[in-house]
N, CA, C and O of each residue as an XYZ file, in Angstrom:
840
protein
N      85.152     39.926    127.449
C      84.755     41.339    127.455
C      85.533     42.091    126.374
O      86.761     42.032    126.319
N      84.808     42.785    125.531
C      85.443     43.546    124.462
C      85.970     44.883    124.977
O      85.325     45.555    125.782
N      87.122     45.240    124.507
C      87.667     46.543    124.885
C      87.696     47.436    123.655
O      87.925     46.978    122.536
N      87.465     48.683    123.883
C      87.447     49.631    122.776
C      88.860     49.829    122.235
O      89.814     49.960    123.001
N      88.982     49.848    120.924
C      90.282     50.084    120.288
C      90.562     51.577    120.266
O      89.748     52.379    119.808
N      91.718     51.919    120.764
C      92.074     53.333    120.796
C      92.803     53.704    119.506
O      93.757     53.042    119.097
N      92.341     54.753    118.892
C      92.968     55.244    117.668
C      93.776     56.496    117.978
O      93.372     57.332    118.786
N      94.911     56.605    117.330
C      95.737     57.798    117.537
C      94.973     59.033    117.072
O      94.352     59.044    116.009
N      95.037     60.048    117.883
C      94.338     61.292    117.540
C      94.971     61.920    116.307
O      96.195     61.993    116.194
N      94.140     62.367    115.400
C      94.637     63.040    114.202
C      94.985     64.479    114.559
O      94.136     65.215    115.062
N      96.230     64.887    114.303
C      96.624     66.255    114.655
C      95.724     67.280    113.972
O      95.400     67.163    112.790
N      95.342     68.255    114.725
C      94.502     69.313    114.177
C      95.347     70.198    113.265
O      96.437     70.612    113.659
N      94.877     70.496    112.066
C      95.648     71.364    111.162
C      95.911     72.724    111.800
O      95.046     73.292    112.467
N      97.092     73.220    111.589
C      97.452     74.547    112.072
C      97.519     75.490    110.883
O      97.605     75.033    109.743
N      97.483     76.801    111.122
C      97.602     77.737    109.995
C      98.839     77.470    109.137
O      98.792     77.595    107.913
N      99.955     77.099    109.794
C     101.177     76.862    109.020
C     101.112     75.548    108.253
O     101.594     75.471    107.123
N     100.524     74.517    108.847
C     100.437     73.235    108.136
C      99.508     73.347    106.925
O      99.735     72.706    105.899
N      98.471     74.158    107.053
C      97.573     74.402    105.916
C      98.332     75.137    104.813
O      98.183     74.826    103.632
N      99.145     76.112    105.211
C      99.980     76.841    104.256
C     100.938     75.886    103.543
O     101.082     75.943    102.322
N     101.584     75.020    104.298
C     102.514     74.058    103.705
C     101.814     73.135    102.713
O     102.373     72.795    101.670
N     100.599     72.735    103.041
C      99.834     71.876    102.136
C      99.592     72.585    100.812
O      99.720     71.976     99.750
N      99.245     73.862    100.864
C      99.039     74.645     99.644
C     100.341     74.782     98.863
O     100.351     74.681     97.636
N     101.436     75.014     99.578
C     102.730     75.148     98.914
C     103.126     73.849     98.224
O     103.595     73.856     97.085
N     102.932     72.737     98.924
C     103.295     71.441     98.354
C     102.489     71.139     97.091
O     103.011     70.602     96.114
N     101.210     71.496     97.137
C     100.351     71.268     95.973
C     100.825     72.098     94.785
O     100.854     71.609     93.655
N     101.196     73.355     95.038
C     101.677     74.216     93.966
C     103.019     73.730     93.436
O     103.250     73.715     92.227
N     103.895     73.336     94.339
C     105.193     72.815     93.915
C     105.033     71.620     92.983
O     105.742     71.502     91.983
N     104.105     70.743     93.315
C     103.862     69.562     92.477
C     103.347     69.969     91.098
O     103.686     69.343     90.094
N     102.520     71.030     91.053
C     101.947     71.463     89.775
C     102.990     72.114     88.871
O     102.988     71.900     87.659
N     103.878     72.907     89.461
C     104.810     73.682     88.626
C     106.222     73.098     88.608
O     107.091     73.590     87.888
N     106.449     72.051     89.400
C     107.763     71.412     89.400
C     108.829     72.150     90.176
O     110.013     72.043     89.858
N     108.427     72.901     91.192
C     109.388     73.601     92.048
C     109.833     72.677     93.180
O     109.002     72.044     93.832
N     111.131     72.601     93.410
C     111.652     71.677     94.414
C     111.723     72.265     95.814
O     111.859     71.528     96.790
N     111.633     73.586     95.921
C     111.709     74.212     97.239
C     111.023     75.569     97.236
O     110.637     76.095     96.192
N     110.885     76.118     98.439
C     110.239     77.413     98.618
C     111.206     78.331     99.354
O     111.812     77.931    100.348
N     111.351     79.548     98.871
C     112.251     80.516     99.493
C     111.427     81.489    100.337
O     110.529     82.156     99.823
N     111.732     81.566    101.618
C     111.044     82.507    102.504
C     111.678     83.882    102.344
O     112.875     84.046    102.576
N     110.877     84.870    101.948
C     111.400     86.225    101.774
C     110.947     87.163    102.885
O     111.584     88.186    103.140
N     109.851     86.816    103.543
C     109.402     87.545    104.738
C     109.065     86.502    105.782
O     108.106     85.748    105.617
N     109.836     86.447    106.854
C     109.631     85.442    107.883
C     108.527     85.883    108.843
O     108.073     87.027    108.811
N     108.110     84.954    109.691
C     107.074     85.247    110.685
C     107.629     86.165    111.768
O     108.829     86.163    112.044
N     106.760     86.932    112.366
C     107.134     87.754    113.520
C     106.891     86.902    114.759
O     105.775     86.826    115.275
N     107.949     86.272    115.219
C     107.836     85.281    116.285
C     107.591     85.920    117.649
O     108.111     86.995    117.949
N     106.788     85.237    118.472
C     106.581     85.621    119.861
C     107.502     84.765    120.726
O     107.913     83.677    120.321
N     107.818     85.259    121.905
C     108.778     84.571    122.773
C     108.365     83.142    123.098
O     109.220     82.263    123.202
N     107.064     82.895    123.259
C     106.605     81.582    123.699
C     106.466     80.584    122.544
O     106.233     79.397    122.775
N     106.606     81.059    121.317
C     106.392     80.184    120.166
C     107.671     79.412    119.835
O     108.735     79.998    119.635
N     107.541     78.083    119.782
C     108.696     77.212    119.620
C     108.897     76.734    118.184
O     110.030     76.481    117.775
N     107.827     76.609    117.422
C     107.956     76.156    116.037
C     106.819     76.714    115.182
O     105.961     77.450    115.670
N     106.828     76.357    113.913
C     105.858     76.934    112.971
C     104.415     76.631    113.332
O     103.523     77.430    113.048
N     104.180     75.494    113.951
C     102.802     75.135    114.279
C     102.229     75.975    115.413
O     101.035     75.892    115.699
N     103.061     76.778    116.061
C     102.580     77.694    117.096
C     102.118     79.029    116.514
O     101.519     79.844    117.216
N     102.400     79.247    115.228
C     102.062     80.526    114.610
C     100.560     80.684    114.436
O      99.849     79.721    114.148
N     100.090     81.907    114.614
C      98.667     82.205    114.419
C      98.398     82.460    112.938
O      99.324     82.620    112.143
N      97.122     82.493    112.586
C      96.736     82.783    111.202
C      97.238     84.163    110.786
O      97.687     84.348    109.655
N      97.162     85.131    111.701
C      97.611     86.491    111.388
C      99.114     86.523    111.103
O      99.566     87.230    110.202
N      99.878     85.759    111.871
C     101.325     85.714    111.647
C     101.661     85.048    110.317
O     102.517     85.529    109.575
N     100.993     83.955    110.022
C     101.235     83.231    108.778
C     100.874     84.103    107.574
O     101.558     84.072    106.551
N      99.806     84.871    107.702
C      99.348     85.709    106.592
C     100.371     86.784    106.219
O     100.383     87.260    105.083
N     101.229     87.168    107.170
C     102.228     88.207    106.902
C     103.500     87.655    106.273
O     104.352     88.419    105.817
N     103.631     86.344    106.246
C     104.834     85.733    105.680
C     104.819     85.832    104.149
O     103.761     85.897    103.523
N     106.012     85.842    103.575
C     106.115     85.929    102.123
C     107.038     84.865    101.574
O     108.056     84.539    102.184
N     106.681     84.320    100.413
C     107.442     83.222     99.825
C     107.588     83.404     98.316
O     106.770     84.049     97.661
N     108.656     82.815     97.792
C     108.885     82.768     96.349
C     109.211     81.323     96.003
O     110.027     80.681     96.665
N     108.569     80.825     94.970
C     108.862     79.465     94.532
C     110.261     79.412     93.902
O     110.601     80.231     93.048
N     111.044     78.454     94.330
C     112.410     78.331     93.813
C     112.422     77.666     92.438
O     111.623     76.774     92.154
N     113.333     78.115     91.606
C     113.602     77.471     90.319
C     115.118     77.322     90.222
O     115.857     77.930     90.996
N     115.568     76.525     89.285
C     117.013     76.364     89.098
C     117.667     77.708     88.788
O     118.752     78.009     89.286
N     117.001     78.508     87.965
C     117.556     79.813     87.582
C     117.673     80.740     88.784
O     118.688     81.415     88.955
N     116.642     80.773     89.611
C     116.667     81.646     90.796
C     117.726     81.197     91.795
O     118.424     82.031     92.373
N     117.854     79.891     92.003
C     118.863     79.370     92.924
C     120.263     79.706     92.424
O     121.128     80.093     93.209
N     120.486     79.560     91.126
C     121.793     79.857     90.543
C     122.129     81.342     90.672
O     123.259     81.710     90.994
N     121.123     82.193     90.414
C     121.340     83.636     90.510
C     121.585     84.084     91.946
O     122.342     85.027     92.180
N     120.961     83.425     92.895
C     121.204     83.763     94.301
C     122.679     83.581     94.650
O     123.266     84.408     95.348
N     123.269     82.501     94.164
C     124.686     82.255     94.421
C     125.556     83.316     93.743
O     126.539     83.787     94.315
N     125.179     83.683     92.520
C     125.926     84.716     91.799
C     125.862     86.057     92.529
O     126.866     86.759     92.651
N     124.668     86.400     93.011
C     124.487     87.688     93.668
C     125.166     87.729     95.045
O     125.548     88.802     95.510
N     125.316     86.592     95.685
C     126.071     86.540     96.940
C     127.510     86.965     96.681
O     128.118     87.659     97.497
N     128.045     86.550     95.555
C     129.402     86.932     95.174
C     129.491     88.436     94.918
O     130.466     89.084     95.299
N     128.462     88.982     94.268
C     128.444     90.416     93.969
C     128.397     91.244     95.254
O     129.179     92.180     95.423
N     127.493     90.902     96.144
C     127.277     91.708     97.347
C     128.379     91.536     98.382
O     128.627     92.446     99.173
N     129.044     90.383     98.390
C     130.136     90.174     99.356
C     131.503     90.418     98.726
O     132.534     90.115     99.328
N     131.508     90.967     97.513
C     132.761     91.291     96.830
C     133.643     90.057     96.656
O     134.844     90.084     96.928
N     133.012     88.969     96.195
C     133.748     87.762     95.871
C     134.109     86.870     97.034
O     134.927     85.962     96.891
N     133.503     87.117     98.198
C     133.855     86.341     99.389
C     132.762     85.364     99.828
O     132.806     84.840    100.941
N     131.793     85.124     98.964
C     130.632     84.315     99.347
C     130.975     82.862     99.642
O     130.257     82.203    100.394
N     132.051     82.355     99.069
C     132.398     80.951     99.278
C     133.018     80.678    100.643
O     133.176     79.519    101.028
N     133.362     81.705    101.361
C     133.921     81.543    102.697
C     132.798     81.412    103.723
O     131.622     81.527    103.377
N     133.156     81.174    104.975
C     132.184     81.094    106.060
C     131.456     82.427    106.158
O     132.070     83.448    106.466
N     130.132     82.425    105.895
C     129.381     83.680    105.802
C     129.382     84.460    107.106
O     129.358     85.690    107.085
N     129.410     83.768    108.243
C     129.435     84.468    109.523
C     130.755     85.217    109.701
O     130.784     86.330    110.227
N     131.844     84.592    109.257
C     133.147     85.248    109.322
C     133.202     86.390    108.329
O     133.718     87.466    108.635
N     132.665     86.155    107.132
C     132.661     87.185    106.090
C     131.931     88.432    106.570
O     132.401     89.548    106.351
N     130.800     88.254    107.214
C     130.018     89.399    107.686
C     130.815     90.264    108.658
O     130.643     91.483    108.696
N     131.669     89.644    109.429
C     132.481     90.383    110.388
C     133.635     91.114    109.710
O     134.122     92.123    110.221
N     134.069     90.609    108.569
C     135.264     91.137    107.925
C     134.983     92.137    106.810
O     135.889     92.854    106.386
N     133.738     92.199    106.324
C     133.421     93.119    105.233
C     133.673     94.561    105.658
O     133.337     94.955    106.775
N     134.264     95.338    104.767
C     134.646     96.698    105.118
C     134.089     97.721    104.123
O     133.279     97.394    103.256
N     134.544     98.958    104.272
C     134.043    100.035    103.422
C     134.307     99.776    101.946
O     133.461    100.052    101.095
N     135.479     99.248    101.656
C     135.817     98.926    100.268
C     134.840     97.900     99.695
O     134.429     98.003     98.539
N     134.470     96.906    100.512
C     133.509     95.898    100.073
C     132.133     96.526     99.878
O     131.401     96.157     98.959
N     131.782     97.475    100.746
C     130.514     98.180    100.594
C     130.459     98.959     99.298
O     129.441     98.956     98.606
N     131.555     99.630     98.968
C     131.630    100.369     97.708
C     131.474     99.427     96.515
O     130.783     99.735     95.545
N     132.136     98.268     96.613
C     132.077     97.287     95.524
C     130.666     96.739     95.360
O     130.205     96.520     94.240
N     129.976     96.515     96.489
C     128.601     96.010     96.433
C     127.686     97.010     95.740
O     126.843     96.625     94.930
N     127.847     98.284     96.052
C     127.016     99.325     95.452
C     127.259     99.402     93.943
O     126.318     99.498     93.155
N     128.525     99.359     93.557
C     128.847     99.356     92.124
C     128.270     98.108     91.458
O     127.785     98.156     90.327
N     128.334     96.989     92.182
C     127.790     95.742     91.652
C     126.287     95.793     91.454
O     125.769     95.266     90.470
N     125.588     96.420     92.380
C     124.130     96.547     92.268
C     123.772     97.310     90.993
O     122.890     96.894     90.243
N     124.452     98.411     90.756
C     124.176     99.205     89.556
C     124.460     98.403     88.281
O     123.703     98.478     87.313
N     125.545     97.644     88.289
C     125.890     96.827     87.120
C     124.863     95.726     86.880
O     124.481     95.464     85.740
N     124.417     95.081     87.963
C     123.462     93.980     87.818
C     122.091     94.486     87.379
O     121.397     93.799     86.629
N     121.692     95.663     87.828
C     120.427     96.255     87.367
C     120.491     96.494     85.866
O     119.524     96.238     85.149
N     121.627     96.984     85.394
C     121.802     97.233     83.957
C     121.745     95.923     83.174
O     121.170     95.881     82.086
N     122.326     94.865     83.707
C     122.278     93.553     83.051
C     120.845     93.033     82.992
O     120.404     92.518     81.965
N     120.124     93.174     84.102
C     118.744     92.681     84.168
C     117.857     93.376     83.145
O     116.961     92.758     82.570
N     118.107     94.657     82.920
C     117.284     95.441     81.996
C     117.364     94.928     80.564
O     116.465     95.188     79.764
N     118.422     94.208     80.231
C     118.612     93.707     78.874
C     118.001     92.321     78.667
O     118.051     91.776     77.564
N     117.431     91.758     79.717
C     116.888     90.402     79.654
C     115.395     90.401     79.360
O     114.757     91.454     79.340
N     114.847     89.224     79.134
C     113.398     89.085     78.969
C     112.726     89.416     80.300
O     113.391     89.388     81.335
N     111.425     89.728     80.307
C     110.748     90.028     81.566
C     110.934     88.938     82.629
O     111.182     89.246     83.795
N     110.817     87.686     82.235
C     110.958     86.587     83.193
C     112.378     86.509     83.744
O     112.573     86.318     84.945
N     113.360     86.654     82.875
C     114.753     86.620     83.315
C     115.089     87.836     84.170
O     115.866     87.745     85.120
N     114.497     88.966     83.823
C     114.708     90.191     84.593
C     114.158     90.021     86.011
O     114.801     90.427     86.978
N     112.979     89.427     86.134
C     112.389     89.186     87.448
C     113.330     88.339     88.302
O     113.621     88.685     89.447
N     113.798     87.237     87.743
C     114.679     86.335     88.487
C     115.942     87.062     88.936
O     116.398     86.892     90.067
N     116.497     87.865     88.050
C     117.738     88.596     88.339
C     117.519     89.616     89.459
O     118.299     89.679     90.410
N     116.460     90.409     89.341
C     116.177     91.426     90.355
C     115.832     90.789     91.698
O     116.213     91.297     92.752
N     115.107     89.671     91.648
C     114.760     88.966     92.882
C     116.012     88.524     93.634
O     116.159     88.795     94.825
N     116.906     87.845     92.931
C     118.126     87.341     93.571
C     118.983     88.493     94.083
O     119.494     88.440     95.202
N     119.139     89.521     93.277
C     119.951     90.677     93.669
C     119.393     91.355     94.919
O     120.142     91.663     95.846
N     118.093     91.584     94.945
C     117.487     92.323     96.052
C     117.451     91.499     97.323
O     117.676     92.032     98.409
N     117.172     90.207     97.209
C     117.127     89.364     98.408
C     118.506     89.287     99.059
O     118.623     89.423    100.277
N     119.532     89.074     98.274
C     120.883     89.003     98.839
C     121.313     90.362     99.388
O     121.942     90.436    100.443
N     120.976     91.436     98.674
C     121.328     92.777     99.141
C     120.647     93.103    100.467
O     121.187     93.847    101.286
N     119.461     92.541    100.671
C     118.730     92.747    101.921
C     119.335     91.936    103.062
O     119.462     92.430    104.183
N     119.706     90.699    102.775
C     120.233     89.816    103.811
C     121.675     90.155    104.181
O     122.038     90.123    105.356
N     122.492     90.476    103.187
C     123.890     90.859    103.422
C     123.986     92.378    103.247
O     124.538     92.865    102.260
N     123.445     93.114    104.215
C     123.210     94.547    104.021
C     124.295     95.466    104.586
O     124.031     96.635    104.866
N     125.508     94.949    104.754
C     126.623     95.764    105.245
C     126.836     97.007    104.404
O     127.189     98.065    104.925
N     126.621     96.878    103.092
C     126.875     97.956    102.143
C     126.031     99.192    102.401
O     126.430    100.304    102.054
N     124.863     99.001    103.010
C     123.963    100.130    103.269
C     124.566    101.147    104.239
O     124.355    102.352    104.103
N     125.311    100.651    105.208
C     125.830    101.542    106.246
C     127.343    101.720    106.218
O     127.884    102.548    106.950
N     128.022    100.954    105.383
C     129.486    101.051    105.329
C     129.936    101.260    103.892
O     130.280    100.312    103.185
N     129.926    102.518    103.475
C     130.332    102.864    102.113
C     130.734    104.330    102.060
O     130.463    105.091    102.989
N     131.372    104.716    100.981
C     131.802    106.106    100.812
C     130.878    106.872     99.871
O     131.158    108.014     99.506
N     129.773    106.233     99.481
C     128.858    106.884     98.538
C     127.537    107.254     99.183
O     126.503    107.276     98.514
N     127.560    107.544    100.474
C     126.323    107.824    101.213
C     125.846    109.259    100.946
O     126.541    110.067    100.329
N     124.639    109.534    101.434
C     124.094    110.887    101.339
C     123.299    111.137    100.062
O     123.365    110.339     99.127
N     122.542    112.245    100.012
C     121.734    112.586     98.843
C     122.589    112.668     97.571
O     123.610    113.354     97.540
N     122.158    111.966     96.538
C     122.877    112.005     95.279
C     124.101    111.124     95.207
O     124.743    111.034     94.161
N     124.436    110.464     96.319
C     125.614    109.615     96.338
C     125.407    108.314     95.588
O     124.298    108.005     95.152
N     126.486    107.551     95.440
C     126.428    106.295     94.706
C     125.418    105.319     95.307
O     124.721    104.615     94.576
N     125.339    105.277     96.634
C     124.396    104.356     97.289
C     122.960    104.756     96.976
O     122.126    103.908     96.661
N     122.681    106.035     97.063
C     121.347    106.542     96.738
C     120.981    106.195     95.294
O     119.861    105.769     95.013
N     121.935    106.382     94.386
C     121.697    106.096     92.972
C     121.415    104.611     92.735
O     120.536    104.256     91.950
N     122.170    103.749     93.423
C     121.995    102.304     93.239
C     120.623    101.851     93.720
O     119.948    101.073     93.047
N     120.215    102.340     94.884
C     118.911    101.963     95.442
C     117.781    102.472     94.540
O     116.797    101.769     94.309
N     117.934    103.691     94.037
C     116.926    104.267     93.142
C     116.828    103.465     91.850
O     115.727    103.188     91.373
N     117.963    103.095     91.286
C     117.972    102.324     90.044
C     117.314    100.965     90.244
O     116.574    100.494     89.380
N     117.586    100.338     91.384
C     116.993     99.038     91.688
C     115.478     99.158     91.840
O     114.730     98.313     91.348
N     115.032    100.205     92.518
C     113.598    100.421     92.694
C     112.882    100.660     91.372
O     111.815    100.097     91.128
N     113.464    101.489     90.528
C     112.856    101.782     89.226
C     112.799    100.531     88.353
O     111.851    100.340     87.591
N     113.820     99.678     88.470
C     113.825     98.435     87.700
C     112.684     97.528     88.132
O     112.028     96.909     87.294
N     112.446     97.449     89.433
C     111.329     96.651     89.944
C     109.988     97.220     89.488
O     109.080     96.471     89.127
N     109.869     98.530     89.504
C     108.620     99.165     89.090
C     108.266     98.787     87.665
O     107.107     98.503     87.362
N     109.257     98.782     86.797
C     109.018     98.405     85.413
C     108.736     96.923     85.262
O     107.875     96.523     84.477
N     109.451     96.121     86.003
C     109.308     94.666     85.900
C     107.928     94.192     86.341
O     107.326     93.332     85.698
N     107.438     94.746     87.425
C     106.167     94.281     87.994
C     104.944     94.700     87.190
O     103.824     94.308     87.517
N     105.147     95.493     86.144
C     104.032     95.854     85.256
C     103.631     94.677     84.371
O     102.523     94.644     83.836
N     104.530     93.719     84.221
C     104.242     92.552     83.385
C     103.342     91.568     84.129
O     103.311     91.551     85.360
N     102.624     90.764     83.384
C     101.709     89.778     83.970
C     102.497     88.608     84.561
O     103.684     88.430     84.286
N     101.801     87.818     85.378
C     102.422     86.619     85.945
C     102.924     85.694     84.838
O     104.007     85.116     84.933
N     102.122     85.568     83.796
C     102.508     84.692     82.684
C     103.782     85.191     82.005
O     104.664     84.399     81.673
N     103.878     86.505     81.799
C     105.058     87.071     81.149
C     106.301     86.938     82.027
O     107.411     86.763     81.523
N     106.104     87.022     83.349
C     107.226     86.903     84.274
C     107.515     85.453     84.644
O     108.522     85.145     85.282
N     106.602     84.561     84.225
C     106.703     83.133     84.547
C     106.765     82.907     86.058
O     107.612     82.174     86.568
N     105.842     83.559     86.746
C     105.727     83.393     88.186
C     104.299     82.971     88.520
O     103.377     83.177     87.731
N     104.133     82.388     89.684
C     102.792     82.018     90.132
C     102.165     83.192     90.876
O     102.855     83.995     91.505
N     100.844     83.268     90.785
C     100.125     84.342     91.459
C      99.683     83.987     92.867
O      99.153     84.831     93.590
N      99.902     82.727     93.256
C      99.461     82.287     94.578
C     100.463     82.640     95.676
O     100.073     83.044     96.772
N     101.747     82.487     95.382
C     102.767     82.760     96.394
C     103.828     83.764     95.944
O     104.174     84.678     96.692
N     104.344     83.598     94.726
C     105.512     84.381     94.336
C     105.225     85.875     94.189
O     105.947     86.693     94.759
N     104.175     86.253     93.429
C     103.901     87.699     93.326
C     103.500     88.286     94.683
O     104.026     89.332     95.065
N     102.580     87.642     95.429
C     102.264     88.190     96.752
C     103.496     88.257     97.660
O     103.638     89.185     98.457
N     104.379     87.271     97.533
C     105.586     87.262     98.352
C     106.480     88.449     98.050
O     107.006     89.088     98.962
N     106.653     88.744     96.768
C     107.471     89.894     96.370
C     106.832     91.199     96.835
O     107.529     92.118     97.264
N     105.503     91.276     96.749
C     104.806     92.497     97.163
C     104.850     92.697     98.669
O     104.589     93.803     99.144
N     105.170     91.664     99.430
C     105.397     91.796    100.874
C     106.868     92.113    101.163
O     107.189     92.844    102.100
N     107.743     91.551    100.343
C     109.181     91.716    100.576
C     109.687     93.111    100.211
O     110.463     93.693    100.968
N     109.271     93.654     99.081
C     109.817     94.925     98.621
C     109.563     96.090     99.586
O     110.459     96.914     99.769
N     108.381     96.196    100.212
C     108.207     97.263    101.205
C     109.145     97.098    102.395
O     109.587     98.088    102.978
N     109.450     95.854    102.759
C     110.402     95.604    103.848
C     111.787     96.114    103.473
O     112.484     96.721    104.285
N     112.174     95.853    102.216
C     113.480     96.328    101.762
C     113.507     97.849    101.721
O     114.504     98.463    102.100
N     112.422     98.461    101.265
C     112.340     99.922    101.226
C     112.500    100.504    102.637
O     113.195    101.502    102.830
N     111.855     99.875    103.606
C     111.955    100.324    104.998
C     113.365    100.144    105.525
O     113.885    100.998    106.245
N     113.977     99.033    105.164
C     115.349     98.739    105.571
C     116.300     99.842    105.086
O     117.175    100.288    105.829
N     116.122    100.267    103.853
C     116.967    101.326    103.300
C     116.729    102.652    104.020
O     117.681    103.342    104.387
N     115.470    103.003    104.221
C     115.113    104.279    104.849
C     115.591    104.367    106.293
O     115.899    105.454    106.783
N     115.654    103.232    106.971
C     116.106    103.225    108.362
C     117.588    103.576    108.483
O     118.040    104.050    109.525
N     118.335    103.337    107.406
C     119.748    103.693    107.405
C     119.931    105.169    107.087
O     120.721    105.857    107.733
N     119.194    105.654    106.084
C     119.279    107.062    105.692
C     117.976    107.436    104.989
O     117.546    106.742    104.067
N     117.363    108.505    105.412
C     116.064    108.906    104.852
C     116.152    109.259    103.367
O     115.125    109.313    102.690
N     117.354    109.498    102.849
C     117.486    109.833    101.428
C     117.533    108.574    100.566
O     117.528    108.664     99.338
N     117.578    107.405    101.198
C     117.653    106.156    100.443
C     116.269    105.697    100.012
O     115.732    104.724    100.540
N     115.704    106.404     99.052
C     114.370    106.065     98.546
C     114.457    104.883     97.578
O     115.342    104.820     96.725
N     113.531    103.966     97.730
C     113.456    102.771     96.876
C     112.138    102.806     96.137
O     111.160    102.234     96.619
N     112.071    103.459     94.977
C     110.799    103.722     94.269
C     110.298    102.532     93.465
O     110.267    102.570     92.235
N     109.904    101.470     94.175
C     109.518    100.245     93.472
C     108.064    100.237     93.009
O     107.666     99.357     92.245
N     107.265    101.208     93.464
C     105.866    101.244     93.032
C     105.425    102.637     92.681
O     104.273    102.842     92.298
């Protein structure tokens, strides 16, 4: 008597697995070794991993393709925003950062924006991306500084950063050497989040990126 051979069920594609497939294909085309998440999913309590995410949740996520230059600049900007303490345990550093470090971060942001302005459009994009992502993630400086309030140093730094982005994003994908499938859409999702983050600390912290 013949018995039917049982075949393992093929997993049904999920919105996130489809996204990963697209990312992997793009990475292979452009030679990117990794993907940087700039806007994470809005997780629900019952969701345990990425394959539980809905199409709507996945659509809100934002990504930037990693390059050697962007990875290197991220490390540099961690040093700027943490006032030279990035090489230590980041969880400990976050607890120890103080007003003086916040002041230093704000001064650093203004200096790095000025440096980025002197670079090519592509280099400027990479510089502003690394600076803004780290400033968003290590955001102690927003609420712990002596330059707060209208016209203060913090307000000036955020405004300068926003204006730099506004000018940078006028260039084409080719000029910025970015992909239009993930990186530009990812930045256009991330920057409004950063603007909201600033405004939640103080309504005078306008980030004029568009």
